[in-house]
JSON list of C-alpha atoms and ligand atoms in Angstrom, two decimals:
[
{"chain": "A", "resi": 1, "resn": "MET", "atom": "CA", "xyz": [103.03, 100.79, 107.58]},
{"chain": "A", "resi": 2, "resn": "SER", "atom": "CA", "xyz": [103.78, 97.37, 108.91]},
{"chain": "A", "resi": 3, "resn": "GLU", "atom": "CA", "xyz": [103.74, 95.63, 105.42]},
{"chain": "A", "resi": 4, "resn": "PHE", "atom": "CA", "xyz": [106.74, 97.71, 104.05]},
{"chain": "A", "resi": 5, "resn": "SER", "atom": "CA", "xyz": [110.16, 96.11, 105.17]},
{"chain": "A", "resi": 6, "resn": "VAL", "atom": "CA", "xyz": [112.46, 98.84, 106.45]},
{"chain": "A", "resi": 7, "resn": "TYR", "atom": "CA", "xyz": [116.22, 98.29, 106.42]},
{"chain": "A", "resi": 8, "resn": "LYS", "atom": "CA", "xyz": [118.53, 100.94, 108.11]},
{"chain": "A", "resi": 9, "resn": "ASN", "atom": "CA", "xyz": [121.56, 99.64, 106.07]},
{"chain": "A", "resi": 10, "resn": "PHE", "atom": "CA", "xyz": [121.69, 98.62, 102.66]},
{"chain": "A", "resi": 11, "resn": "ASP", "atom": "CA", "xyz": [123.87, 95.30, 103.51]},
{"chain": "A", "resi": 12, "resn": "ASP", "atom": "CA", "xyz": [120.79, 94.28, 105.49]},
{"chain": "A", "resi": 13, "resn": "LEU", "atom": "CA", "xyz": [118.84, 93.48, 102.35]},
{"chain": "A", "resi": 14, "resn": "ASP", "atom": "CA", "xyz": [118.64, 90.16, 100.96]},
{"chain": "A", "resi": 15, "resn": "GLN", "atom": "CA", "xyz": [121.24, 88.96, 98.40]},
{"chain": "A", "resi": 16, "resn": "GLU", "atom": "CA", "xyz": [118.66, 89.12, 95.30]},
{"chain": "A", "resi": 17, "resn": "SER", "atom": "CA", "xyz": [117.71, 92.66, 96.26]},
{"chain": "A", "resi": 18, "resn": "LYS", "atom": "CA", "xyz": [121.33, 93.87, 96.78]},
{"chain": "A", "resi": 19, "resn": "TYR", "atom": "CA", "xyz": [122.12, 92.15, 93.66]},
{"chain": "A", "resi": 20, "resn": "LEU", "atom": "CA", "xyz": [119.02, 93.95, 91.56]},
{"chain": "A", "resi": 21, "resn": "ALA", "atom": "CA", "xyz": [120.10, 97.20, 93.22]},
{"chain": "A", "resi": 22, "resn": "HIS", "atom": "CA", "xyz": [123.44, 96.90, 91.95]},
{"chain": "A", "resi": 23, "resn": "LYS", "atom": "CA", "xyz": [122.36, 96.05, 88.51]},
{"chain": "A", "resi": 24, "resn": "ALA", "atom": "CA", "xyz": [120.30, 99.05, 88.77]},
{"chain": "A", "resi": 25, "resn": "LYS", "atom": "CA", "xyz": [123.21, 101.56, 89.46]},
{"chain": "A", "resi": 26, "resn": "ASP", "atom": "CA", "xyz": [125.07, 100.19, 86.34]},
{"chain": "A", "resi": 27, "resn": "ALA", "atom": "CA", "xyz": [121.94, 100.85, 84.34]},
{"chain": "A", "resi": 28, "resn": "ALA", "atom": "CA", "xyz": [121.95, 104.32, 85.71]},
{"chain": "A", "resi": 29, "resn": "ASN", "atom": "CA", "xyz": [125.23, 104.95, 83.97]},
{"chain": "A", "resi": 30, "resn": "HIS", "atom": "CA", "xyz": [123.16, 104.40, 80.64]},
{"chain": "A", "resi": 31, "resn": "ALA", "atom": "CA", "xyz": [120.74, 106.92, 81.68]},
{"chain": "A", "resi": 32, "resn": "HIS", "atom": "CA", "xyz": [119.98, 110.12, 79.44]},
{"chain": "A", "resi": 33, "resn": "ALA", "atom": "CA", "xyz": [119.45, 112.82, 81.98]},
{"chain": "A", "resi": 34, "resn": "PRO", "atom": "CA", "xyz": [120.94, 116.14, 80.70]},
{"chain": "A", "resi": 35, "resn": "TYR", "atom": "CA", "xyz": [118.08, 118.30, 82.29]},
{"chain": "A", "resi": 36, "resn": "SER", "atom": "CA", "xyz": [117.31, 117.05, 85.82]},
{"chain": "A", "resi": 37, "resn": "LYS", "atom": "CA", "xyz": [121.23, 115.47, 85.94]},
{"chain": "A", "resi": 38, "resn": "PHE", "atom": "CA", "xyz": [119.47, 112.93, 88.22]},
{"chain": "A", "resi": 39, "resn": "THR", "atom": "CA", "xyz": [119.95, 109.44, 86.69]},
{"chain": "A", "resi": 40, "resn": "VAL", "atom": "CA", "xyz": [118.00, 106.78, 87.69]},
{"chain": "A", "resi": 41, "resn": "GLY", "atom": "CA", "xyz": [118.50, 103.07, 86.97]},
{"chain": "A", "resi": 42, "resn": "ALA", "atom": "CA", "xyz": [116.05, 99.95, 87.36]},
{"chain": "A", "resi": 43, "resn": "ALA", "atom": "CA", "xyz": [116.48, 96.21, 87.51]},
{"chain": "A", "resi": 44, "resn": "LEU", "atom": "CA", "xyz": [113.86, 93.51, 87.73]},
{"chain": "A", "resi": 45, "resn": "ILE", "atom": "CA", "xyz": [114.37, 89.81, 87.94]},
{"chain": "A", "resi": 46, "resn": "LEU", "atom": "CA", "xyz": [111.99, 87.54, 85.41]},
{"chain": "A", "resi": 47, "resn": "ASP", "atom": "CA", "xyz": [110.65, 83.83, 86.73]},
{"chain": "A", "resi": 48, "resn": "ASP", "atom": "CA", "xyz": [113.41, 82.42, 84.38]},
{"chain": "A", "resi": 49, "resn": "GLY", "atom": "CA", "xyz": [116.04, 84.43, 86.27]},
{"chain": "A", "resi": 50, "resn": "SER", "atom": "CA", "xyz": [117.02, 86.58, 83.37]},
{"chain": "A", "resi": 51, "resn": "VAL", "atom": "CA", "xyz": [117.74, 90.48, 84.85]},
{"chain": "A", "resi": 52, "resn": "ILE", "atom": "CA", "xyz": [116.18, 93.10, 82.66]},
{"chain": "A", "resi": 53, "resn": "THR", "atom": "CA", "xyz": [117.56, 96.80, 83.40]},
{"chain": "A", "resi": 54, "resn": "GLY", "atom": "CA", "xyz": [116.27, 100.31, 82.18]},
{"chain": "A", "resi": 55, "resn": "ALA", "atom": "CA", "xyz": [117.22, 103.89, 82.78]},
{"chain": "A", "resi": 56, "resn": "ASN", "atom": "CA", "xyz": [115.56, 106.90, 82.56]},
{"chain": "A", "resi": 57, "resn": "TYR", "atom": "CA", "xyz": [115.78, 108.60, 79.23]},
{"chain": "A", "resi": 58, "resn": "GLU", "atom": "CA", "xyz": [114.99, 112.43, 78.97]},
{"chain": "A", "resi": 59, "resn": "ASN", "atom": "CA", "xyz": [114.19, 114.53, 76.00]},
{"chain": "A", "resi": 60, "resn": "ALA", "atom": "CA", "xyz": [114.29, 118.47, 74.82]},
{"chain": "A", "resi": 61, "resn": "ALA", "atom": "CA", "xyz": [110.63, 118.01, 75.17]},
{"chain": "A", "resi": 62, "resn": "TYR", "atom": "CA", "xyz": [110.45, 117.44, 78.57]},
{"chain": "A", "resi": 63, "resn": "PRO", "atom": "CA", "xyz": [107.21, 115.24, 78.88]},
{"chain": "A", "resi": 64, "resn": "SER", "atom": "CA", "xyz": [108.60, 112.76, 75.81]},
{"chain": "A", "resi": 65, "resn": "GLY", "atom": "CA", "xyz": [110.94, 111.16, 78.59]},
{"chain": "A", "resi": 66, "resn": "MET", "atom": "CA", "xyz": [110.73, 108.13, 80.48]},
{"chain": "A", "resi": 67, "resn": "CYS", "atom": "CA", "xyz": [111.03, 106.89, 84.15]},
{"chain": "A", "resi": 68, "resn": "ALA", "atom": "CA", "xyz": [113.70, 104.14, 84.23]},
{"chain": "A", "resi": 69, "resn": "GLU", "atom": "CA", "xyz": [110.99, 101.86, 85.78]},
{"chain": "A", "resi": 70, "resn": "ARG", "atom": "CA", "xyz": [108.97, 101.82, 83.03]},
{"chain": "A", "resi": 71, "resn": "VAL", "atom": "CA", "xyz": [111.88, 101.54, 80.86]},
{"chain": "A", "resi": 72, "resn": "ALA", "atom": "CA", "xyz": [112.37, 98.32, 82.17]},
{"chain": "A", "resi": 73, "resn": "PHE", "atom": "CA", "xyz": [109.01, 96.99, 82.30]},
{"chain": "A", "resi": 74, "resn": "PHE", "atom": "CA", "xyz": [108.04, 97.40, 79.11]},
{"chain": "A", "resi": 75, "resn": "ALA", "atom": "CA", "xyz": [111.23, 96.18, 77.37]},
{"chain": "A", "resi": 76, "resn": "ALA", "atom": "CA", "xyz": [110.86, 93.08, 79.57]},
{"chain": "A", "resi": 77, "resn": "SER", "atom": "CA", "xyz": [107.20, 92.60, 78.42]},
{"chain": "A", "resi": 78, "resn": "ALA", "atom": "CA", "xyz": [108.45, 93.21, 74.83]},
{"chain": "A", "resi": 79, "resn": "GLN", "atom": "CA", "xyz": [111.55, 90.72, 74.99]},
{"chain": "A", "resi": 80, "resn": "HIS", "atom": "CA", "xyz": [110.36, 88.07, 77.40]},
{"chain": "A", "resi": 81, "resn": "PRO", "atom": "CA", "xyz": [106.58, 88.11, 76.77]},
{"chain": "A", "resi": 82, "resn": "GLY", "atom": "CA", "xyz": [104.57, 85.82, 79.23]},
{"chain": "A", "resi": 83, "resn": "LYS", "atom": "CA", "xyz": [107.48, 85.62, 81.83]},
{"chain": "A", "resi": 84, "resn": "ARG", "atom": "CA", "xyz": [106.30, 86.75, 85.42]},
{"chain": "A", "resi": 85, "resn": "ILE", "atom": "CA", "xyz": [108.08, 90.07, 87.03]},
{"chain": "A", "resi": 86, "resn": "MET", "atom": "CA", "xyz": [109.09, 88.63, 90.52]},
{"chain": "A", "resi": 87, "resn": "LYS", "atom": "CA", "xyz": [111.28, 91.57, 91.93]},
{"chain": "A", "resi": 88, "resn": "ILE", "atom": "CA", "xyz": [112.44, 95.33, 90.95]},
{"chain": "A", "resi": 89, "resn": "ALA", "atom": "CA", "xyz": [114.83, 97.71, 92.44]},
{"chain": "A", "resi": 90, "resn": "VAL", "atom": "CA", "xyz": [115.47, 101.12, 91.54]},
{"chain": "A", "resi": 91, "resn": "VAL", "atom": "CA", "xyz": [118.14, 103.55, 92.43]},
{"chain": "A", "resi": 92, "resn": "ALA", "atom": "CA", "xyz": [119.22, 107.00, 91.69]},
{"chain": "A", "resi": 93, "resn": "LYS", "atom": "CA", "xyz": [122.26, 109.13, 91.66]},
{"chain": "A", "resi": 94, "resn": "LYS", "atom": "CA", "xyz": [123.42, 112.51, 90.65]},
{"chain": "A", "resi": 95, "resn": "LYS", "atom": "CA", "xyz": [124.68, 112.50, 87.16]},
{"chain": "A", "resi": 96, "resn": "GLY", "atom": "CA", "xyz": [128.51, 111.57, 86.90]},
{"chain": "A", "resi": 97, "resn": "GLY", "atom": "CA", "xyz": [128.23, 110.71, 91.04]},
{"chain": "A", "resi": 98, "resn": "LYS", "atom": "CA", "xyz": [128.86, 107.74, 92.49]},
{"chain": "A", "resi": 99, "resn": "ASP", "atom": "CA", "xyz": [126.63, 107.92, 95.60]},
{"chain": "A", "resi": 100, "resn": "LEU", "atom": "CA", "xyz": [122.86, 106.49, 95.72]},
{"chain": "A", "resi": 101, "resn": "LEU", "atom": "CA", "xyz": [120.29, 108.90, 96.34]},
{"chain": "A", "resi": 102, "resn": "PRO", "atom": "CA", "xyz": [116.86, 108.39, 97.61]},
{"chain": "A", "resi": 103, "resn": "ALA", "atom": "CA", "xyz": [114.21, 107.40, 94.36]},
{"chain": "A", "resi": 104, "resn": "THR", "atom": "CA", "xyz": [110.74, 106.23, 95.70]},
{"chain": "A", "resi": 105, "resn": "SER", "atom": "CA", "xyz": [109.13, 105.38, 92.11]},
{"chain": "A", "resi": 106, "resn": "CYS", "atom": "CA", "xyz": [106.62, 108.00, 90.78]},
{"chain": "A", "resi": 107, "resn": "GLY", "atom": "CA", "xyz": [102.79, 107.81, 90.63]},
{"chain": "A", "resi": 108, "resn": "PRO", "atom": "CA", "xyz": [102.78, 106.92, 86.72]},
{"chain": "A", "resi": 109, "resn": "CYS", "atom": "CA", "xyz": [105.00, 104.17, 87.27]},
{"chain": "A", "resi": 110, "resn": "ARG", "atom": "CA", "xyz": [103.63, 102.78, 90.35]},
{"chain": "A", "resi": 111, "resn": "GLN", "atom": "CA", "xyz": [100.43, 102.80, 88.24]},
{"chain": "A", "resi": 112, "resn": "VAL", "atom": "CA", "xyz": [102.23, 100.75, 85.44]},
{"chain": "A", "resi": 113, "resn": "MET", "atom": "CA", "xyz": [103.59, 98.15, 87.79]},
{"chain": "A", "resi": 114, "resn": "LEU", "atom": "CA", "xyz": [100.03, 97.62, 89.28]},
{"chain": "A", "resi": 115, "resn": "GLU", "atom": "CA", "xyz": [98.70, 96.64, 85.91]},
{"chain": "A", "resi": 116, "resn": "PHE", "atom": "CA", "xyz": [101.78, 94.25, 85.29]},
{"chain": "A", "resi": 117, "resn": "GLU", "atom": "CA", "xyz": [101.16, 92.87, 88.72]},
{"chain": "A", "resi": 118, "resn": "THR", "atom": "CA", "xyz": [97.33, 92.47, 88.17]},
{"chain": "A", "resi": 119, "resn": "ASN", "atom": "CA", "xyz": [97.39, 90.56, 85.01]},
{"chain": "A", "resi": 120, "resn": "GLN", "atom": "CA", "xyz": [100.41, 88.28, 85.90]},
{"chain": "A", "resi": 121, "resn": "LYS", "atom": "CA", "xyz": [98.61, 87.36, 89.45]},
{"chain": "A", "resi": 122, "resn": "LYS", "atom": "CA", "xyz": [101.79, 87.65, 91.36]},
{"chain": "A", "resi": 123, "resn": "ALA", "atom": "CA", "xyz": [102.71, 90.61, 93.39]},
{"chain": "A", "resi": 124, "resn": "ILE", "atom": "CA", "xyz": [106.05, 92.40, 92.50]},
{"chain": "A", "resi": 125, "resn": "PRO", "atom": "CA", "xyz": [108.23, 93.33, 95.49]},
{"chain": "A", "resi": 126, "resn": "ILE", "atom": "CA", "xyz": [109.70, 97.02, 95.02]},
{"chain": "A", "resi": 127, "resn": "VAL", "atom": "CA", "xyz": [112.83, 97.69, 96.34]},
{"chain": "A", "resi": 128, "resn": "MET", "atom": "CA", "xyz": [113.96, 101.31, 96.80]},
{"chain": "A", "resi": 129, "resn": "GLN", "atom": "CA", "xyz": [115.88, 103.64, 98.72]},
{"chain": "A", "resi": 130, "resn": "ALA", "atom": "CA", "xyz": [113.08, 105.93, 100.98]},
{"chain": "A", "resi": 131, "resn": "ASP", "atom": "CA", "xyz": [115.81, 108.30, 102.36]},
{"chain": "A", "resi": 132, "resn": "ASP", "atom": "CA", "xyz": [119.39, 108.71, 103.03]},
{"chain": "A", "resi": 133, "resn": "ASN", "atom": "CA", "xyz": [119.71, 105.50, 105.23]},
{"chain": "A", "resi": 134, "resn": "THR", "atom": "CA", "xyz": [116.54, 103.71, 104.68]},
{"chain": "A", "resi": 135, "resn": "TRP", "atom": "CA", "xyz": [116.04, 100.73, 102.05]},
{"chain": "A", "resi": 136, "resn": "VAL", "atom": "CA", "xyz": [112.40, 99.77, 101.71]},
{"chain": "A", "resi": 137, "resn": "ILE", "atom": "CA", "xyz": [110.82, 96.81, 100.25]},
{"chain": "A", "resi": 138, "resn": "ALA", "atom": "CA", "xyz": [107.30, 97.15, 99.37]},
{"chain": "A", "resi": 139, "resn": "PRO", "atom": "CA", "xyz": [105.42, 93.92, 99.11]},
{"chain": "A", "resi": 140, "resn": "SER", "atom": "CA", "xyz": [103.95, 94.84, 95.90]},
{"chain": "A", "resi": 141, "resn": "ALA", "atom": "CA", "xyz": [102.79, 97.62, 93.44]},
{"chain": "A", "resi": 142, "resn": "ALA", "atom": "CA", "xyz": [99.27, 97.68, 94.99]},
{"chain": "A", "resi": 143, "resn": "SER", "atom": "CA", "xyz": [100.74, 98.44, 98.32]},
{"chain": "A", "resi": 144, "resn": "LEU", "atom": "CA", "xyz": [102.04, 101.53, 96.93]},
{"chain": "A", "resi": 145, "resn": "LEU", "atom": "CA", "xyz": [98.79, 102.53, 95.39]},
{"chain": "A", "resi": 146, "resn": "PRO", "atom": "CA", "xyz": [95.73, 102.34, 97.70]},
{"chain": "A", "resi": 147, "resn": "PHE", "atom": "CA", "xyz": [92.31, 102.97, 96.20]},
{"chain": "A", "resi": 148, "resn": "SER", "atom": "CA", "xyz": [93.95, 102.42, 92.35]},
{"chain": "A", "resi": 149, "resn": "PHE", "atom": "CA", "xyz": [92.34, 102.72, 89.34]},
{"chain": "A", "resi": 150, "resn": "THR", "atom": "CA", "xyz": [92.31, 99.37, 87.41]},
{"chain": "A", "resi": 151, "resn": "LYS", "atom": "CA", "xyz": [90.77, 97.53, 84.72]},
{"chain": "A", "resi": 152, "resn": "ASP", "atom": "CA", "xyz": [87.77, 96.72, 86.81]},
{"chain": "A", "resi": 153, "resn": "ASN", "atom": "CA", "xyz": [86.73, 100.49, 87.05]},
{"chain": "A", "resi": 154, "resn": "LEU", "atom": "CA", "xyz": [86.29, 100.07, 83.36]},
{"chain": "A", "resi": 155, "resn": "ASP", "atom": "CA", "xyz": [84.68, 96.84, 83.14]},
{"chain": "A", "resi": 156, "resn": "ALA", "atom": "CA", "xyz": [81.92, 98.22, 85.85]},
{"chain": "A", "resi": 157, "resn": "HIS", "atom": "CA", "xyz": [81.49, 101.10, 83.78]},
{"chain": "A", "resi": 158, "resn": "HIS", "atom": "CA", "xyz": [80.96, 98.93, 80.64]},
{"chain": "A", "resi": 159, "resn": "LYS", "atom": "CA", "xyz": [78.26, 97.00, 82.81]},
{"chain": "A", "resi": 160, "resn": "LYS", "atom": "CA", "xyz": [76.13, 99.63, 83.66]},
{"chain": "B", "resi": 1, "resn": "THU", "atom": "N1", "xyz": [112.57, 109.41, 87.55]},
{"chain": "B", "resi": 1, "resn": "THU", "atom": "C1", "xyz": [112.74, 108.25, 87.41]},
{"chain": "B", "resi": 1, "resn": "THU", "atom": "O1", "xyz": [113.24, 107.49, 86.32]},
{"chain": "B", "resi": 1, "resn": "THU", "atom": "N2", "xyz": [112.23, 107.32, 88.12]},
{"chain": "B", "resi": 1, "resn": "THU", "atom": "C2", "xyz": [111.57, 107.67, 89.52]},
{"chain": "B", "resi": 1, "resn": "THU", "atom": "O2", "xyz": [111.36, 106.71, 90.20]},
{"chain": "B", "resi": 1, "resn": "THU", "atom": "C3", "xyz": [111.52, 109.27, 89.71]},
{"chain": "B", "resi": 1, "resn": "THU", "atom": "C4", "xyz": [111.97, 110.22, 88.48]},
{"chain": "B", "resi": 1, "resn": "THU", "atom": "C5", "xyz": [113.19, 110.07, 86.29]},
{"chain": "B", "resi": 1, "resn": "THU", "atom": "C6", "xyz": [112.48, 110.84, 85.53]},
{"chain": "B", "resi": 1, "resn": "THU", "atom": "C7", "xyz": [113.26, 111.99, 85.11]},
{"chain": "B", "resi": 1, "resn": "THU", "atom": "O3", "xyz": [114.04, 111.95, 84.22]},
{"chain": "B", "resi": 1, "resn": "THU", "atom": "C8", "xyz": [114.45, 112.21, 86.30]},
{"chain": "B", "resi": 1, "resn": "THU", "atom": "O4", "xyz": [114.24, 111.01, 87.26]},
{"chain": "B", "resi": 1, "resn": "THU", "atom": "C9", "xyz": [113.94, 113.47, 87.22]},
{"chain": "B", "resi": 1, "resn": "THU", "atom": "O5", "xyz": [112.58, 113.15, 87.60]}
]
């Protein structure tokens, strides 16, 4: 577990992580979460300093919704192709609420982040609140997905 940086206070995070977390909190206000009433915001920073945000957008047909992290990743890729993603922060709060709640990225978001990370050949630290008073910076998407499935698995299959 030592590869994860753990902080007992939000204020102990580095400046950039705090800045991204604040941006993510603003983004959560634009979520569309009438069903779960759980709003999530994500903010990532690109290698040119641009900050791209995302929020969760739910749908009456539940599986059609999308998580904040993937909205941010796909938006960054669509609007700033070729730029590397240097870090992402994700935060959550109750709809209409002020206080942040723990939200550690779901499995599918981890999988999507891993593919971006693999393609850009640079680890993407992920800042998130793991518990009421615990902030974590995972050093990479790979660290959140041991024994993961990647393009290499498909390539190995094609070679046989
Ligand atoms: N959600 C996210 O956007 N990101 C996460 O890391 C966890 C879950 C969203 C999906 C859904 O709209 C709501 O939170 C409740 O699961």
